[in-house]
């Protein structure tokens, strides 16, 4: 398994277990080092003690060795540890006076680890007054090493139990401690699936409580944004349907009569031609021409609603000035002012149409609903992060907008247009009271979309 694919829980667990393992390994090395030194020291001390004891006990033993004397010596040496005491019999045979090692021997590798084969203990030989009776004392390392082995064996299983316990407790601690991260992961999965209904519970861990609180705030913001977008989409669809109905109504109410009139004139024209009525023919032709002129006017007006031809003919700046002048003529009782600075006619087509429609909608709303005495249109440009932005403000000194009031279809569509271009839309109180509609649109037509 690659390290990069390990989960955070496993990484932290391996770190804890690794530190614990290194600590136990260091402790084991120290224990073995001290055990080796203590074992050698104790064996040498036992040899010295045994030598003095033997000299004392055999001082009064006479030869030949009687069975009772030999049994007494064996009983006296019975408690000697880690040494083997042997005495030479009258026949030259070496008789063991101690029982030797009592414990189960340690593994050979452990014996070599504690008392290396290179460690040699001298065999002590005692000769009594030049007689043939000799005694030899030999160190027995197996018994001492076996005691150390039992201690190390117990410590080993204690270390194993400690390692398993710490690993289990660490795993449980990480499981519960990282639960907030799992909750965040599940929360992000729900966000990716478009589910904003369930916030993430705020944990008791201070380091993650703030993160999850901010996550829930983002979820709330996304939920509200989604709701607003759906409302905008519904309003936009409603507005489009209203526009289609208006066009259909205009086609039916205004175009149909003219077309019917042209049809009637054409029938009358055919009758006049059949009767060779020159005056009637001219009158019918004039009537048809008048109907065609009216149809052209209506079509031009409808095309202007669908696509402002003035933009193609005169550019954005002149088109905005035309809007202001048009309302100045239609509502002379109001003061209409325009401050157009740095308005480039080479802007993206979608940007020009959006700016034109925005000013058109705002001027229409000001004339119909604001009750204002003055309306000001201001358009300027600025640079943000090396991107050119157009800033548009249409402000009036009228009654303003009631707090909490919903946007109408016109402003809703305007908001949607501006958002589609990555721009900003804001409604505020104007400098002279009333309402100020402020827009900011990137000149390239797409920033942060």
Coordinates of C-alpha atoms in Angstrom, one line a residue:
X1 CA 0.0 0.0 0.0
X2 CA 1.4 3.4 -1.0
X3 CA 1.8 6.0 1.7
X4 CA -0.1 8.5 -0.3
X5 CA -3.2 6.2 -0.3
X6 CA -3.3 5.8 3.4
X7 CA -6.1 7.5 5.3
X8 CA -5.4 10.1 7.9
X9 CA -6.6 7.7 10.5
X10 CA -4.1 5.0 9.5
X11 CA -1.3 7.6 9.2
X12 CA -1.9 8.9 12.7
X13 CA -2.2 5.3 14.0
X14 CA 1.1 4.3 12.4
X15 CA 2.8 7.4 13.9
X16 CA 1.6 6.5 17.4
X17 CA 2.4 2.8 17.1
X18 CA 5.8 3.7 15.6
X19 CA 6.7 6.1 18.4
X20 CA 5.5 3.4 21.0
X21 CA 7.4 0.7 19.2
X22 CA 10.6 2.8 19.1
X23 CA 10.2 3.5 22.8
X24 CA 9.7 -0.2 23.6
X25 CA 12.6 -1.2 21.4
X26 CA 14.8 1.4 23.2
X27 CA 13.6 0.1 26.6
X28 CA 14.3 -3.5 25.6
X29 CA 17.8 -2.6 24.5
X30 CA 18.5 -0.9 27.9
X31 CA 16.9 -3.8 29.8
X32 CA 19.1 -6.4 27.9
X33 CA 22.2 -4.3 28.4
X34 CA 21.6 -4.0 32.1
X35 CA 20.6 -7.6 32.4
X36 CA 23.9 -8.7 30.7
X37 CA 26.0 -6.6 33.0
X38 CA 24.0 -7.7 36.1
X39 CA 24.2 -11.4 35.1
X40 CA 28.0 -11.3 34.7
X41 CA 28.4 -9.4 37.9
X42 CA 26.2 -11.8 39.8
X43 CA 28.0 -14.8 38.4
X44 CA 31.4 -13.5 39.4
X45 CA 30.1 -12.5 42.8
X46 CA 28.7 -16.1 43.3
X47 CA 32.0 -17.6 42.3
X48 CA 33.8 -15.5 44.9
X49 CA 31.3 -16.2 47.6
X50 CA 31.3 -19.9 46.8
X51 CA 35.0 -20.1 47.0
X52 CA 35.1 -18.6 50.5
X53 CA 32.2 -20.8 51.6
X54 CA 33.9 -24.0 50.3
X55 CA 37.2 -23.1 51.9
X56 CA 35.3 -22.7 55.2
X57 CA 33.2 -25.9 55.0
X58 CA 35.9 -28.3 53.9
X59 CA 38.6 -27.1 56.3
X60 CA 37.7 -29.9 58.8
X61 CA 36.9 -32.6 56.4
X62 CA 39.3 -35.6 56.6
X63 CA 40.2 -38.1 54.0
X64 CA 39.1 -40.6 53.1
X65 CA 35.7 -39.1 52.5
X66 CA 33.1 -40.9 54.6
X67 CA 29.6 -41.1 53.2
X68 CA 28.2 -39.0 56.0
X69 CA 30.8 -36.3 55.4
X70 CA 30.0 -36.3 51.7
X71 CA 26.3 -36.0 52.4
X72 CA 26.9 -33.2 54.9
X73 CA 28.9 -31.2 52.3
X74 CA 26.2 -31.8 49.7
X75 CA 23.5 -30.4 52.0
X76 CA 25.7 -27.4 52.9
X77 CA 26.2 -26.6 49.2
X78 CA 22.6 -27.2 48.2
X79 CA 21.6 -23.5 48.4
X80 CA 24.5 -22.2 46.3
X81 CA 23.2 -20.7 43.1
X82 CA 24.7 -20.4 39.7
X83 CA 27.8 -22.5 40.5
X84 CA 28.7 -26.2 40.4
X85 CA 30.9 -27.5 43.2
X86 CA 32.7 -30.8 42.7
X87 CA 35.1 -32.7 45.0
X88 CA 37.6 -35.3 44.0
X89 CA 37.0 -38.7 45.7
X90 CA 39.6 -41.1 47.0
X91 CA 39.4 -42.9 43.7
X92 CA 40.0 -39.8 41.6
X93 CA 36.4 -39.4 40.5
X94 CA 34.8 -36.0 40.7
X95 CA 31.7 -36.0 42.8
X96 CA 29.1 -33.2 42.4
X97 CA 28.1 -31.5 45.7
X98 CA 25.5 -29.2 44.1
X99 CA 22.4 -30.0 42.1
X100 CA 23.3 -27.5 39.3
X101 CA 20.7 -25.6 37.3
X102 CA 17.1 -25.9 38.4
X103 CA 15.2 -23.7 36.0
X104 CA 14.2 -24.5 32.5
X105 CA 17.0 -23.2 30.3
X106 CA 16.5 -20.1 28.1
X107 CA 16.7 -20.3 24.3
X108 CA 20.2 -20.6 23.0
X109 CA 20.0 -17.3 21.1
X110 CA 19.0 -15.5 24.3
X111 CA 21.8 -17.2 26.2
X112 CA 24.3 -15.9 23.7
X113 CA 22.7 -12.5 23.8
X114 CA 23.1 -12.2 27.6
X115 CA 26.3 -14.2 28.1
X116 CA 28.2 -14.3 24.8
X117 CA 30.3 -17.4 24.1
X118 CA 33.3 -15.2 24.3
X119 CA 32.6 -14.5 28.0
X120 CA 34.7 -17.1 29.9
X121 CA 34.6 -17.6 33.7
X122 CA 37.6 -19.2 35.4
X123 CA 37.1 -22.6 37.1
X124 CA 38.3 -22.3 40.7
X125 CA 40.3 -25.3 42.1
X126 CA 41.0 -25.7 45.8
X127 CA 43.8 -28.1 47.0
X128 CA 43.8 -28.9 50.7
X129 CA 47.2 -28.6 52.2
X130 CA 48.9 -30.4 49.3
X131 CA 46.9 -33.5 49.7
X132 CA 45.2 -35.1 46.8
X133 CA 41.8 -33.9 47.8
X134 CA 40.8 -31.2 45.4
X135 CA 37.6 -29.1 44.9
X136 CA 36.6 -27.2 41.8
X137 CA 33.9 -24.6 41.4
X138 CA 32.4 -23.9 37.9
X139 CA 30.1 -21.1 37.0
X140 CA 26.6 -22.1 35.7
X141 CA 25.3 -19.3 33.5
X142 CA 22.2 -21.2 32.3
X143 CA 20.4 -20.8 35.6
X144 CA 21.0 -17.0 35.8
X145 CA 20.2 -16.5 32.2
X146 CA 17.0 -18.5 32.7
X147 CA 15.9 -16.0 35.4
X148 CA 16.6 -13.1 33.1
X149 CA 14.7 -14.9 30.3
X150 CA 11.6 -15.3 32.5
X151 CA 11.6 -11.5 33.3
X152 CA 12.2 -10.5 29.7
X153 CA 9.5 -13.0 28.5
X154 CA 7.0 -11.5 30.9
X155 CA 8.0 -7.9 29.9
X156 CA 7.6 -8.9 26.2
X157 CA 4.0 -10.0 26.6
X158 CA 3.3 -6.9 28.7
X159 CA 4.7 -4.8 25.9
X160 CA 2.5 -6.7 23.4
X161 CA -0.5 -6.1 25.6
X162 CA 0.5 -2.4 25.9
X163 CA 1.0 -2.1 22.1
X164 CA -2.4 -3.7 21.3
X165 CA -4.2 -1.6 24.0
X166 CA -2.7 1.7 22.9
X167 CA -3.4 0.8 19.2
X168 CA -7.0 0.0 20.0
X169 CA -7.5 3.1 22.1
X170 CA -5.8 5.2 19.5
X171 CA -8.0 3.7 16.8
X172 CA -11.1 4.4 18.8
X173 CA -10.0 7.9 19.6
X174 CA -9.3 8.6 16.0
X175 CA -12.6 7.0 15.0
X176 CA -14.6 9.3 17.2
X177 CA -12.2 12.3 16.9
X178 CA -12.3 12.2 13.1
X179 CA -16.1 11.8 12.9
X180 CA -16.6 15.5 12.2
X181 CA -14.4 15.1 9.2
X182 CA -16.5 12.2 8.0
X183 CA -19.6 14.3 8.6
X184 CA -18.0 17.0 6.4
X185 CA -17.2 14.5 3.7
X186 CA -20.8 13.3 3.7
X187 CA -21.9 16.9 3.7
X188 CA -19.8 17.7 0.6
X189 CA -21.2 14.6 -1.0
X190 CA -24.7 15.8 -0.4
X191 CA -23.8 19.2 -1.8
X192 CA -22.4 17.6 -4.9
X193 CA -25.7 15.8 -5.3
X194 CA -27.6 19.1 -4.9
X195 CA -29.0 18.2 -1.4
X196 CA -28.9 21.3 0.8
X197 CA -31.5 20.2 3.3
X198 CA -29.3 18.6 6.0
X199 CA -26.7 20.7 7.7
X200 CA -23.7 19.2 9.5
X201 CA -23.9 18.9 13.2
X202 CA -21.5 21.1 15.1
X203 CA -19.0 18.9 17.1
X204 CA -17.7 19.5 20.5
X205 CA -14.1 19.7 19.2
X206 CA -13.2 23.4 19.2
X207 CA -10.7 23.0 16.3
X208 CA -13.5 21.7 14.0
X209 CA -16.5 23.5 15.4
X210 CA -15.7 26.7 13.6
X211 CA -15.1 24.9 10.3
X212 CA -18.4 23.0 10.4
X213 CA -20.2 26.2 11.4
X214 CA -18.8 27.9 8.3
X215 CA -19.7 24.9 6.2
X216 CA -23.3 25.1 7.4
X217 CA -23.2 28.8 6.6
X218 CA -22.1 28.0 3.1
X219 CA -24.9 25.4 2.8
X220 CA -27.4 27.9 3.9
X221 CA -26.1 30.4 1.4
X222 CA -26.1 27.8 -1.4
X223 CA -29.7 26.8 -0.4
X224 CA -30.8 30.4 -0.5
X225 CA -28.9 31.0 -3.7
X226 CA -30.6 28.0 -5.3
X227 CA -34.0 29.1 -4.1
X228 CA -33.4 32.6 -5.5
X229 CA -32.2 31.2 -8.8
X230 CA -35.3 29.0 -9.1
X231 CA -37.4 32.0 -8.3
X232 CA -35.5 34.1 -10.9
X233 CA -35.9 31.3 -13.4
X234 CA -39.6 31.1 -12.8
X235 CA -40.0 34.8 -13.1
X236 CA -37.9 34.8 -16.2
X237 CA -40.1 32.1 -17.7
X238 CA -43.1 34.1 -16.7
X239 CA -41.7 37.2 -18.2
X240 CA -40.9 35.4 -21.5
X241 CA -44.4 34.1 -21.6
X242 CA -45.8 37.6 -21.0
X243 CA -43.5 38.9 -23.7
X244 CA -44.8 36.2 -26.1
X245 CA -48.4 36.9 -25.2
X246 CA -47.8 40.7 -25.7
X247 CA -46.3 40.0 -29.1
X248 CA -49.1 37.6 -30.0
X249 CA -51.7 40.1 -28.8
X250 CA -50.0 42.9 -30.8
X251 CA -49.9 40.8 -33.9
X252 CA -53.5 39.9 -33.5
X253 CA -54.9 43.2 -32.5
X254 CA -52.8 45.5 -34.7
X255 CA -51.5 43.4 -37.6
X256 CA -54.6 41.4 -38.3
X257 CA -56.8 44.5 -39.0
X258 CA -54.2 45.9 -41.3
X259 CA -53.8 42.6 -43.2
X260 CA -57.6 42.3 -43.4
X261 CA -57.8 45.9 -44.7
X262 CA -55.1 45.1 -47.3
X263 CA -57.1 42.0 -48.3
X264 CA -60.3 44.0 -48.6
X265 CA -58.5 46.7 -50.6
X266 CA -57.1 44.1 -53.0
X267 CA -60.6 42.7 -53.6
X268 CA -61.9 46.2 -54.2
X269 CA -58.9 46.9 -56.5
X270 CA -59.8 43.8 -58.6
X271 CA -63.4 45.1 -58.9
X272 CA -62.2 48.5 -59.9
X273 CA -59.9 47.0 -62.5
X274 CA -62.7 44.9 -63.8
X275 CA -64.9 48.1 -64.2
X276 CA -61.9 50.1 -65.4
X277 CA -62.5 52.5 -62.6
X278 CA -59.2 54.5 -62.5
X279 CA -60.1 56.6 -59.5
X280 CA -61.1 53.5 -57.6
X281 CA -57.8 51.8 -58.5
X282 CA -55.8 54.7 -57.3
X283 CA -57.8 55.0 -54.0
X284 CA -57.3 51.2 -53.3
X285 CA -53.6 51.5 -54.0
X286 CA -53.2 54.4 -51.7
X287 CA -55.1 52.5 -49.0
X288 CA -52.9 49.5 -49.4
X289 CA -49.8 51.7 -49.2
X290 CA -51.1 53.3 -46.0
X291 CA -51.8 49.9 -44.4
X292 CA -48.3 48.7 -45.4
X293 CA -46.8 51.9 -43.8
X294 CA -48.6 51.2 -40.6
X295 CA -47.5 47.5 -40.7
X296 CA -43.9 48.7 -41.1
X297 CA -44.2 51.0 -38.2
X298 CA -45.6 48.2 -36.0
X299 CA -42.9 45.7 -37.1
X300 CA -40.2 48.3 -36.5
X301 CA -41.5 48.9 -33.0
X302 CA -41.7 45.1 -32.3
X303 CA -38.2 44.6 -33.6
X304 CA -37.1 47.4 -31.4
X305 CA -38.5 45.5 -28.4
X306 CA -36.7 42.3 -29.5
X307 CA -33.5 43.9 -30.7
X308 CA -32.7 47.7 -30.5
X309 CA -31.7 48.6 -34.0
X310 CA -30.4 51.9 -32.7
X311 CA -27.4 50.1 -31.2
X312 CA -26.4 48.8 -34.6
X313 CA -27.0 52.2 -36.3
X314 CA -25.5 54.6 -33.7
X315 CA -23.6 52.7 -31.0
X316 CA -24.1 52.4 -27.3
X317 CA -23.4 56.0 -26.3
X318 CA -25.7 57.6 -28.8
X319 CA -28.4 55.0 -28.1
X320 CA -28.4 55.9 -24.4
X321 CA -28.6 59.6 -25.2
X322 CA -31.5 58.8 -27.5
X323 CA -33.3 57.0 -24.6
X324 CA -32.8 60.0 -22.3
X325 CA -33.9 62.5 -25.0
X326 CA -37.0 60.4 -25.8
X327 CA -38.1 60.4 -22.1
X328 CA -37.3 64.1 -21.9
X329 CA -39.7 64.8 -24.7
X330 CA -42.4 62.4 -23.3
X331 CA -42.2 63.6 -19.7
X332 CA -41.0 67.3 -19.9
X333 CA -42.2 67.9 -16.3
X334 CA -39.2 65.7 -15.1
X335 CA -35.5 66.6 -15.3
X336 CA -33.6 64.0 -17.3
X337 CA -29.8 64.1 -17.0
X338 CA -27.1 61.8 -18.5
X339 CA -23.5 61.6 -17.5
X340 CA -21.8 59.2 -19.9
X341 CA -18.1 58.8 -19.5
X342 CA -15.7 56.4 -21.1
X343 CA -18.5 54.6 -23.0
X344 CA -16.9 52.5 -25.7
X345 CA -18.9 51.5 -28.7
X346 CA -16.6 48.5 -29.3
X347 CA -17.9 46.5 -26.3
X348 CA -19.1 43.0 -26.5
X349 CA -22.5 42.8 -28.2
X350 CA -24.2 41.1 -25.2
X351 CA -22.8 43.8 -22.9
X352 CA -24.1 46.6 -25.1
X353 CA -27.6 45.1 -25.3
X354 CA -27.7 44.5 -21.5
X355 CA -26.6 48.1 -20.7
X356 CA -29.2 49.4 -23.1
X357 CA -32.0 47.3 -21.8
X358 CA -31.0 48.1 -18.2
X359 CA -31.1 51.8 -18.8
X360 CA -34.3 51.4 -20.8
X361 CA -36.0 49.4 -18.0
X362 CA -34.9 51.8 -15.2
X363 CA -36.0 54.9 -17.1
X364 CA -39.4 53.3 -17.8
X365 CA -39.8 52.4 -14.1
X366 CA -38.8 55.9 -13.0
X367 CA -41.3 57.5 -15.3
X368 CA -44.2 55.1 -14.4
X369 CA -43.7 54.4 -10.7
X370 CA -41.3 56.7 -8.9
X371 CA -43.2 60.0 -8.9
X372 CA -39.7 61.6 -9.2
X373 CA -38.9 65.1 -10.4
X374 CA -35.4 64.3 -11.6
X375 CA -33.7 61.2 -13.0
X376 CA -30.0 60.8 -13.6
X377 CA -28.3 58.2 -15.8
X378 CA -24.5 57.7 -15.1
X379 CA -22.3 55.3 -17.0
X380 CA -18.5 55.1 -16.3
X381 CA -15.7 52.5 -16.5
X382 CA -13.2 51.3 -14.0
X383 CA -10.5 48.6 -13.9
X384 CA -10.7 45.7 -11.3
X385 CA -7.9 43.1 -11.3
X386 CA -6.8 44.1 -14.8
X387 CA -10.4 43.7 -16.1
X388 CA -12.4 46.6 -17.5
X389 CA -15.9 47.0 -15.9
X390 CA -18.8 49.2 -16.8
X391 CA -20.6 50.8 -13.9
X392 CA -24.2 52.0 -14.5
X393 CA -26.4 53.9 -12.1
X394 CA -29.9 55.2 -12.7
X395 CA -31.1 57.2 -9.7
X396 CA -34.2 59.2 -9.0
X397 CA -35.6 61.4 -6.2
X398 CA -39.0 59.7 -6.1
X399 CA -40.8 57.6 -3.5
X400 CA -38.2 54.8 -3.6
X401 CA -38.9 51.1 -3.1
X402 CA -40.8 49.7 -0.1
X403 CA -38.6 47.6 2.1
X404 CA -39.2 43.9 1.5
X405 CA -41.0 44.5 -1.7
X406 CA -40.3 41.9 -4.4
X407 CA -38.8 42.7 -7.8
X408 CA -41.0 43.1 -10.7
X409 CA -40.6 41.1 -13.9
X410 CA -38.6 43.8 -15.5
X411 CA -36.0 44.1 -12.7
X412 CA -36.0 40.3 -12.3
X413 CA -35.1 39.9 -16.0
X414 CA -32.5 42.6 -15.6
X415 CA -31.0 40.9 -12.6
X416 CA -30.8 37.6 -14.5
X417 CA -29.2 39.3 -17.5
X418 CA -26.5 40.9 -15.4
X419 CA -25.8 37.7 -13.4
X420 CA -25.4 35.8 -16.7
X421 CA -22.6 38.2 -17.6
X422 CA -20.9 37.8 -14.2
X423 CA -21.9 41.3 -13.1
X424 CA -23.3 42.8 -9.9
X425 CA -26.8 44.1 -9.4
X426 CA -27.8 46.3 -6.4
X427 CA -30.7 48.4 -5.3
X428 CA -30.0 51.3 -2.9
X429 CA -31.3 54.6 -1.8
X430 CA -30.4 57.4 -4.1
X431 CA -28.4 60.5 -3.0
X432 CA -31.5 62.6 -3.3
X433 CA -33.8 60.0 -1.9
X434 CA -35.8 57.7 -4.2
X435 CA -34.2 54.6 -5.7
X436 CA -30.8 54.0 -7.2
X437 CA -30.2 51.0 -9.4
X438 CA -26.5 50.2 -9.6
X439 CA -25.0 47.7 -12.1
X440 CA -21.4 46.6 -12.7
X441 CA -20.7 44.5 -15.8
X442 CA -17.4 43.2 -17.1
X443 CA -16.7 44.7 -20.5
X444 CA -15.6 41.3 -21.8
X445 CA -19.0 39.9 -20.8
X446 CA -17.9 37.0 -18.6
X447 CA -16.0 37.2 -15.4
X448 CA -16.5 34.7 -12.6
X449 CA -19.4 33.1 -14.4

